[in-house]
Amino acid sequence: MVSKNTRRMALMALAGIGLTGLAQAQPAAAYPDRSIELVVPYAAGGGTDALARAFAEVSRKYLRQSIVVNNKPGASGSIGWTDVINSKPDGYKLALVTVELTFLNSLGLVKFTHDALTPIARLNFDPSAITVRADAPWNTIEEFLAASKKTPGEMRMGNAGNGSIWNLTASALEDQAQVKFNQVPYQGAAPAVLALLGGHIDAVAVSPAEVGVHLAAGKLKMLAVMSDQRLKGFESTPTLKERGIDVSLGAWRGLAAPKGTPPEVIEILKVAAEKTAKDPAFIESLQKLNLGYSYADNTAFKAQMVSDSDFYKKLIAKIGLKLQ
């Protein structure tokens, strides 16, 4: 006669076999098991698009799946970001984010904030810089600012458009140095630089990469950069901080996922992004694009978003800039 204990052990063994068979029949899907869409909220051909495509190419080594870049330009990036924000948070649709994400809300252009997306990694940073013509009478940032103070509102400072990052960095310099420029907006940094070369304006606040060719040709000179340290390739140009002006600002680009994406998926993307960002092939691509390499993990990137959002919110309120 079979004892109760023997019968119980037999039933438990059968149950274990059943559970094992069920687990084998329905394995957990490993992420990612298909291609990932990376939404770039700007047109194809620009620096942001080129960075996204360089990242997508190199990341195949580390994600086992391809990243497909999808350009959705318009409304200062908000069309593409809205698409990602409203997508299923499963890790299969990501956003290429830029610094504009932190202040579009403060400009009155969108209702969402950077909190609607979860940071994965920062891939790039380019500081703003003050550049003038080579034949300009100012050879230092001190001389330039002193001239600006003598004739408030007359020094013509070109930027990439009202509400652009370069518009705001010039405004931050005005605020910290107690000067007033005549800010002249253009449809992008390139037209502003051309206007400077043509003598239509006195200076530009754009990235070093956007004036690098003209600096090398001896047509322009850079007076100061808005970074914490001097830049590689521009070592002779001082930082504003060196000159006692506490402004360190610029444009960054990175990756983010919809809010609510599972932590384990974010971790996989974080690890892959770090490996991709440190891959020599990706770094070389940035160098060819004249984009500043600056990797930061998701924690540091989140902290920067919070800090930038707070800074630009206060600055925009102080200067009374609204574009709605």
Coordinates of C-alpha atoms in Angstrom, one line a residue:
M1 CA 0.0 0.0 0.0
V2 CA 1.4 3.4 -1.0
S3 CA 1.9 5.8 1.9
K4 CA 0.4 9.3 2.0
N5 CA 4.0 10.8 2.0
T6 CA 5.0 8.8 -1.1
R7 CA 1.8 9.9 -2.9
R8 CA 2.4 13.5 -2.0
M9 CA 6.0 13.4 -3.2
A10 CA 4.9 11.8 -6.5
L11 CA 2.3 14.6 -7.1
M12 CA 4.9 17.2 -6.3
A13 CA 7.3 15.7 -8.8
L14 CA 4.6 15.6 -11.5
A15 CA 3.7 19.2 -10.8
G16 CA 7.4 20.2 -11.1
I17 CA 7.7 18.5 -14.5
G18 CA 4.5 20.3 -15.6
L19 CA 5.8 23.7 -14.6
T20 CA 9.2 23.0 -16.2
G21 CA 7.5 22.0 -19.4
L22 CA 5.3 25.2 -19.3
A23 CA 8.4 27.3 -18.8
Q24 CA 10.1 25.7 -21.8
A25 CA 7.0 26.0 -23.9
Q26 CA 6.6 29.7 -23.1
P27 CA 10.1 31.2 -22.7
A28 CA 10.4 34.9 -21.7
A29 CA 11.2 37.0 -24.7
A30 CA 14.7 38.5 -24.6
Y31 CA 15.0 42.2 -25.3
P32 CA 15.6 43.3 -27.9
D33 CA 14.2 40.5 -30.2
R34 CA 13.5 42.9 -33.2
S35 CA 14.7 46.2 -34.6
I36 CA 14.4 49.4 -32.5
E37 CA 13.1 52.7 -34.0
L38 CA 15.1 55.8 -33.1
V39 CA 13.1 58.9 -33.8
V40 CA 15.1 62.0 -34.8
P41 CA 13.0 65.1 -34.4
Y42 CA 14.9 67.0 -37.0
A43 CA 15.4 66.8 -40.8
A44 CA 17.8 64.3 -42.4
G45 CA 21.3 65.7 -43.2
G46 CA 22.0 67.8 -40.1
G47 CA 24.4 67.1 -37.2
T48 CA 21.7 65.5 -35.0
D49 CA 20.7 63.2 -37.8
A50 CA 24.3 62.3 -38.6
L51 CA 25.0 61.5 -34.9
A52 CA 21.9 59.3 -34.7
R53 CA 22.9 57.3 -37.7
A54 CA 26.5 56.9 -36.5
F55 CA 25.2 55.6 -33.2
A56 CA 22.8 53.2 -34.9
E57 CA 25.5 51.8 -37.1
V58 CA 28.0 51.1 -34.2
S59 CA 25.3 49.9 -31.7
R60 CA 24.6 46.8 -33.8
K61 CA 27.6 45.2 -32.2
Y62 CA 26.1 45.5 -28.7
L63 CA 22.3 45.3 -29.1
R64 CA 22.1 42.2 -31.4
Q65 CA 19.4 44.1 -33.3
S66 CA 19.5 47.0 -35.7
I67 CA 18.4 50.6 -34.8
V68 CA 16.3 52.2 -37.6
V69 CA 16.5 56.0 -37.7
N70 CA 13.2 57.7 -38.4
N71 CA 13.2 61.5 -39.1
K72 CA 10.1 63.3 -37.8
P73 CA 11.0 67.0 -38.0
G74 CA 8.9 70.0 -37.1
A75 CA 7.9 72.4 -34.3
S76 CA 11.4 72.7 -32.8
G77 CA 11.6 68.9 -32.2
S78 CA 8.2 68.6 -30.4
I79 CA 6.5 66.5 -33.2
G80 CA 9.1 63.7 -32.9
W81 CA 9.3 63.8 -29.2
T82 CA 5.5 63.8 -28.8
D83 CA 5.4 60.7 -31.0
V84 CA 7.8 58.9 -28.7
I85 CA 6.2 60.1 -25.5
N86 CA 2.8 58.7 -26.6
S87 CA 4.3 55.4 -27.8
K88 CA 4.2 52.0 -25.9
P89 CA 7.0 52.1 -23.3
D90 CA 8.6 48.8 -24.3
G91 CA 12.0 49.9 -25.5
Y92 CA 11.2 49.6 -29.2
K93 CA 10.8 53.3 -29.9
L94 CA 13.4 55.7 -28.6
A95 CA 14.1 59.4 -29.0
L96 CA 17.2 61.3 -30.0
V97 CA 16.9 64.2 -27.6
T98 CA 18.6 67.6 -27.6
V99 CA 19.0 70.4 -25.1
E100 CA 15.8 72.1 -26.5
L101 CA 13.8 69.4 -24.7
T102 CA 14.6 71.1 -21.4
F103 CA 13.2 74.6 -22.3
L104 CA 10.4 74.3 -25.0
N105 CA 7.9 74.1 -22.2
S106 CA 9.2 77.3 -20.6
L107 CA 9.0 79.0 -24.0
G108 CA 5.3 78.1 -24.1
L109 CA 5.7 75.8 -27.2
V110 CA 4.7 72.5 -25.6
K111 CA 2.9 71.2 -22.6
F112 CA 5.3 68.3 -21.8
T113 CA 8.6 68.6 -20.0
H114 CA 11.8 66.5 -20.1
D115 CA 10.2 64.3 -17.4
A116 CA 8.0 62.7 -20.1
L117 CA 11.1 60.8 -21.3
T118 CA 13.6 58.6 -19.4
P119 CA 17.2 59.4 -20.1
I120 CA 19.5 56.6 -21.3
A121 CA 22.8 58.4 -22.2
R122 CA 24.3 61.7 -23.3
L123 CA 26.5 61.3 -26.4
N124 CA 27.6 64.7 -27.2
F125 CA 28.1 68.3 -26.0
D126 CA 29.2 71.4 -27.8
P127 CA 29.6 74.6 -25.8
S128 CA 28.5 78.0 -27.1
A129 CA 31.3 80.4 -28.1
I130 CA 31.6 84.1 -28.9
T131 CA 33.3 84.6 -32.3
V132 CA 34.0 87.8 -34.2
R133 CA 35.7 88.7 -37.5
A134 CA 39.4 88.4 -37.7
D135 CA 39.7 92.2 -38.4
A136 CA 37.4 93.1 -35.5
P137 CA 39.0 95.6 -33.0
W138 CA 38.5 93.3 -30.0
N139 CA 41.1 90.6 -29.3
T140 CA 39.8 89.5 -25.9
I141 CA 36.4 88.8 -24.4
E142 CA 37.0 91.6 -21.9
E143 CA 37.5 94.1 -24.8
F144 CA 34.4 92.9 -26.5
L145 CA 32.2 93.2 -23.4
A146 CA 33.7 96.6 -22.5
A147 CA 32.7 97.9 -26.0
S148 CA 29.2 96.4 -25.6
K149 CA 28.8 98.3 -22.3
K150 CA 29.7 101.6 -23.9
T151 CA 26.9 101.3 -26.4
P152 CA 24.1 99.2 -24.8
G153 CA 21.9 97.4 -27.4
E154 CA 24.1 98.3 -30.4
M155 CA 26.5 95.3 -30.5
R156 CA 24.9 93.0 -33.1
M157 CA 25.0 89.4 -31.9
G158 CA 23.8 86.8 -34.4
N159 CA 22.2 83.5 -33.3
A160 CA 20.3 80.5 -34.7
G161 CA 16.8 82.0 -34.2
N162 CA 14.6 83.3 -31.4
G163 CA 14.3 80.7 -28.7
S164 CA 17.3 78.6 -30.0
I165 CA 19.9 77.4 -27.6
W166 CA 22.4 79.9 -29.1
N167 CA 19.9 82.7 -28.5
L168 CA 19.6 81.7 -24.8
T169 CA 23.4 81.3 -24.3
A170 CA 23.9 84.9 -25.6
S171 CA 21.1 86.0 -23.2
A172 CA 22.8 84.2 -20.3
L173 CA 26.1 86.1 -21.2
E174 CA 24.1 89.4 -21.2
D175 CA 22.7 88.5 -17.8
Q176 CA 26.0 87.5 -16.2
A177 CA 28.2 90.2 -17.7
Q178 CA 25.5 92.9 -17.3
V179 CA 25.6 93.9 -21.0
K180 CA 22.9 94.3 -23.6
F181 CA 23.3 93.1 -27.2
N182 CA 21.2 93.6 -30.3
Q183 CA 20.4 90.0 -30.8
V184 CA 19.8 89.2 -34.5
P185 CA 18.0 85.9 -35.3
Y186 CA 18.8 83.8 -38.3
Q187 CA 17.3 80.5 -39.6
G188 CA 20.1 78.4 -38.2
A189 CA 23.7 78.8 -37.1
A190 CA 25.1 78.6 -40.7
P191 CA 23.3 81.7 -41.9
A192 CA 24.4 83.6 -38.8
V193 CA 28.0 82.8 -39.5
L194 CA 27.7 83.8 -43.1
A195 CA 26.3 87.2 -42.0
L196 CA 29.3 87.6 -39.7
L197 CA 31.7 86.9 -42.5
G198 CA 29.8 89.4 -44.6
G199 CA 30.1 92.1 -42.0
H200 CA 26.4 92.4 -41.4
I201 CA 26.7 91.6 -37.6
D202 CA 29.5 92.0 -35.1
A203 CA 29.6 88.6 -33.5
V204 CA 27.9 85.2 -33.2
A205 CA 27.0 82.9 -30.3
V206 CA 27.3 79.4 -31.9
S207 CA 29.4 76.3 -31.3
P208 CA 33.1 76.1 -32.2
A209 CA 32.4 73.4 -34.7
E210 CA 30.2 75.8 -36.7
V211 CA 33.0 78.4 -37.1
G212 CA 36.0 76.0 -37.1
V213 CA 36.6 76.1 -40.9
H214 CA 36.6 79.9 -40.9
L215 CA 38.9 80.1 -37.8
A216 CA 41.4 77.8 -39.6
A217 CA 41.2 80.0 -42.7
G218 CA 42.0 83.1 -40.6
K219 CA 38.7 84.8 -41.4
L220 CA 37.3 84.7 -37.8
K221 CA 38.6 84.7 -34.2
M222 CA 37.1 83.1 -31.2
L223 CA 37.1 85.2 -28.0
A224 CA 35.7 82.8 -25.4
V225 CA 34.0 79.4 -25.0
M226 CA 31.2 78.7 -22.5
S227 CA 32.6 75.5 -21.1
D228 CA 34.2 74.3 -17.9
Q229 CA 37.6 73.6 -19.5
R230 CA 39.4 74.8 -22.7
L231 CA 38.5 72.7 -25.7
K232 CA 40.7 70.3 -27.5
G233 CA 41.7 71.9 -30.8
F234 CA 40.9 75.4 -29.4
E235 CA 43.3 75.5 -26.5
S236 CA 44.3 79.1 -27.1
T237 CA 40.7 80.3 -26.5
P238 CA 39.8 80.9 -22.8
T239 CA 36.7 79.9 -21.1
L240 CA 34.3 82.5 -19.7
K241 CA 34.8 81.0 -16.3
E242 CA 38.5 81.8 -16.5
R243 CA 37.5 85.4 -17.1
G244 CA 35.3 85.5 -14.0
I245 CA 32.0 85.0 -15.9
D246 CA 30.1 81.9 -14.6
V247 CA 28.5 80.7 -17.8
S248 CA 29.0 77.1 -19.1
L249 CA 26.3 76.3 -21.6
G250 CA 25.8 74.7 -24.9
A251 CA 24.0 72.1 -27.0
W252 CA 23.9 68.4 -26.1
R253 CA 22.4 65.3 -27.7
G254 CA 21.5 61.9 -26.2
L255 CA 19.1 59.0 -26.1
A256 CA 15.8 58.7 -24.1
A257 CA 12.9 56.3 -23.8
P258 CA 9.2 56.9 -23.1
K259 CA 8.4 57.3 -19.4
G260 CA 7.3 53.9 -17.9
T261 CA 9.8 51.8 -19.9
P262 CA 10.8 48.8 -17.7
P263 CA 14.0 49.4 -15.6
E264 CA 15.5 46.1 -17.0
V265 CA 15.1 47.4 -20.5
I266 CA 16.6 50.8 -19.6
E267 CA 19.6 48.9 -18.1
I268 CA 20.1 46.9 -21.3
L269 CA 20.0 50.1 -23.4
K270 CA 22.2 51.9 -20.9
V271 CA 24.9 49.3 -21.2
A272 CA 24.7 49.1 -24.9
A273 CA 24.8 52.9 -25.2
E274 CA 27.9 53.1 -23.1
K275 CA 29.7 50.5 -25.1
T276 CA 28.7 52.2 -28.3
A277 CA 29.7 55.6 -27.1
K278 CA 33.2 54.4 -26.1
D279 CA 33.7 52.5 -29.4
P280 CA 36.5 54.0 -31.4
A281 CA 34.3 53.9 -34.6
F282 CA 31.7 56.1 -33.0
I283 CA 34.2 58.5 -31.6
E284 CA 35.8 58.8 -35.0
S285 CA 32.4 59.5 -36.5
L286 CA 31.9 62.4 -34.1
Q287 CA 35.3 63.8 -34.9
K288 CA 34.5 63.8 -38.6
L289 CA 31.2 65.6 -37.9
N290 CA 33.0 68.2 -35.8
L291 CA 30.8 67.2 -32.9
G292 CA 32.1 67.3 -29.3
Y293 CA 32.3 63.8 -27.7
S294 CA 30.9 63.8 -24.2
Y295 CA 29.4 60.6 -22.8
A296 CA 27.3 60.6 -19.6
D297 CA 25.3 57.7 -18.2
N298 CA 21.6 57.9 -17.5
T299 CA 22.0 59.2 -13.9
A300 CA 24.4 62.0 -14.9
F301 CA 22.2 62.8 -18.0
K302 CA 19.1 63.0 -15.8
A303 CA 20.9 65.4 -13.4
Q304 CA 21.9 67.6 -16.3
M305 CA 18.3 67.7 -17.7
V306 CA 17.0 68.8 -14.3
S307 CA 19.7 71.4 -13.9
D308 CA 19.3 72.8 -17.4
S309 CA 15.5 72.9 -17.2
D310 CA 15.7 74.9 -14.0
F311 CA 18.3 77.3 -15.4
Y312 CA 16.5 78.0 -18.6
K313 CA 13.1 78.3 -16.9
K314 CA 14.5 81.1 -14.7
L315 CA 16.5 82.7 -17.6
I316 CA 13.5 82.8 -19.9
A317 CA 11.3 84.2 -17.2
K318 CA 13.9 86.9 -16.4
I319 CA 14.3 88.0 -20.1
G320 CA 10.6 87.7 -20.8
L321 CA 10.9 85.4 -23.8
K322 CA 7.8 83.6 -25.0
L323 CA 7.2 82.1 -28.4
Q324 CA 3.7 80.7 -28.0

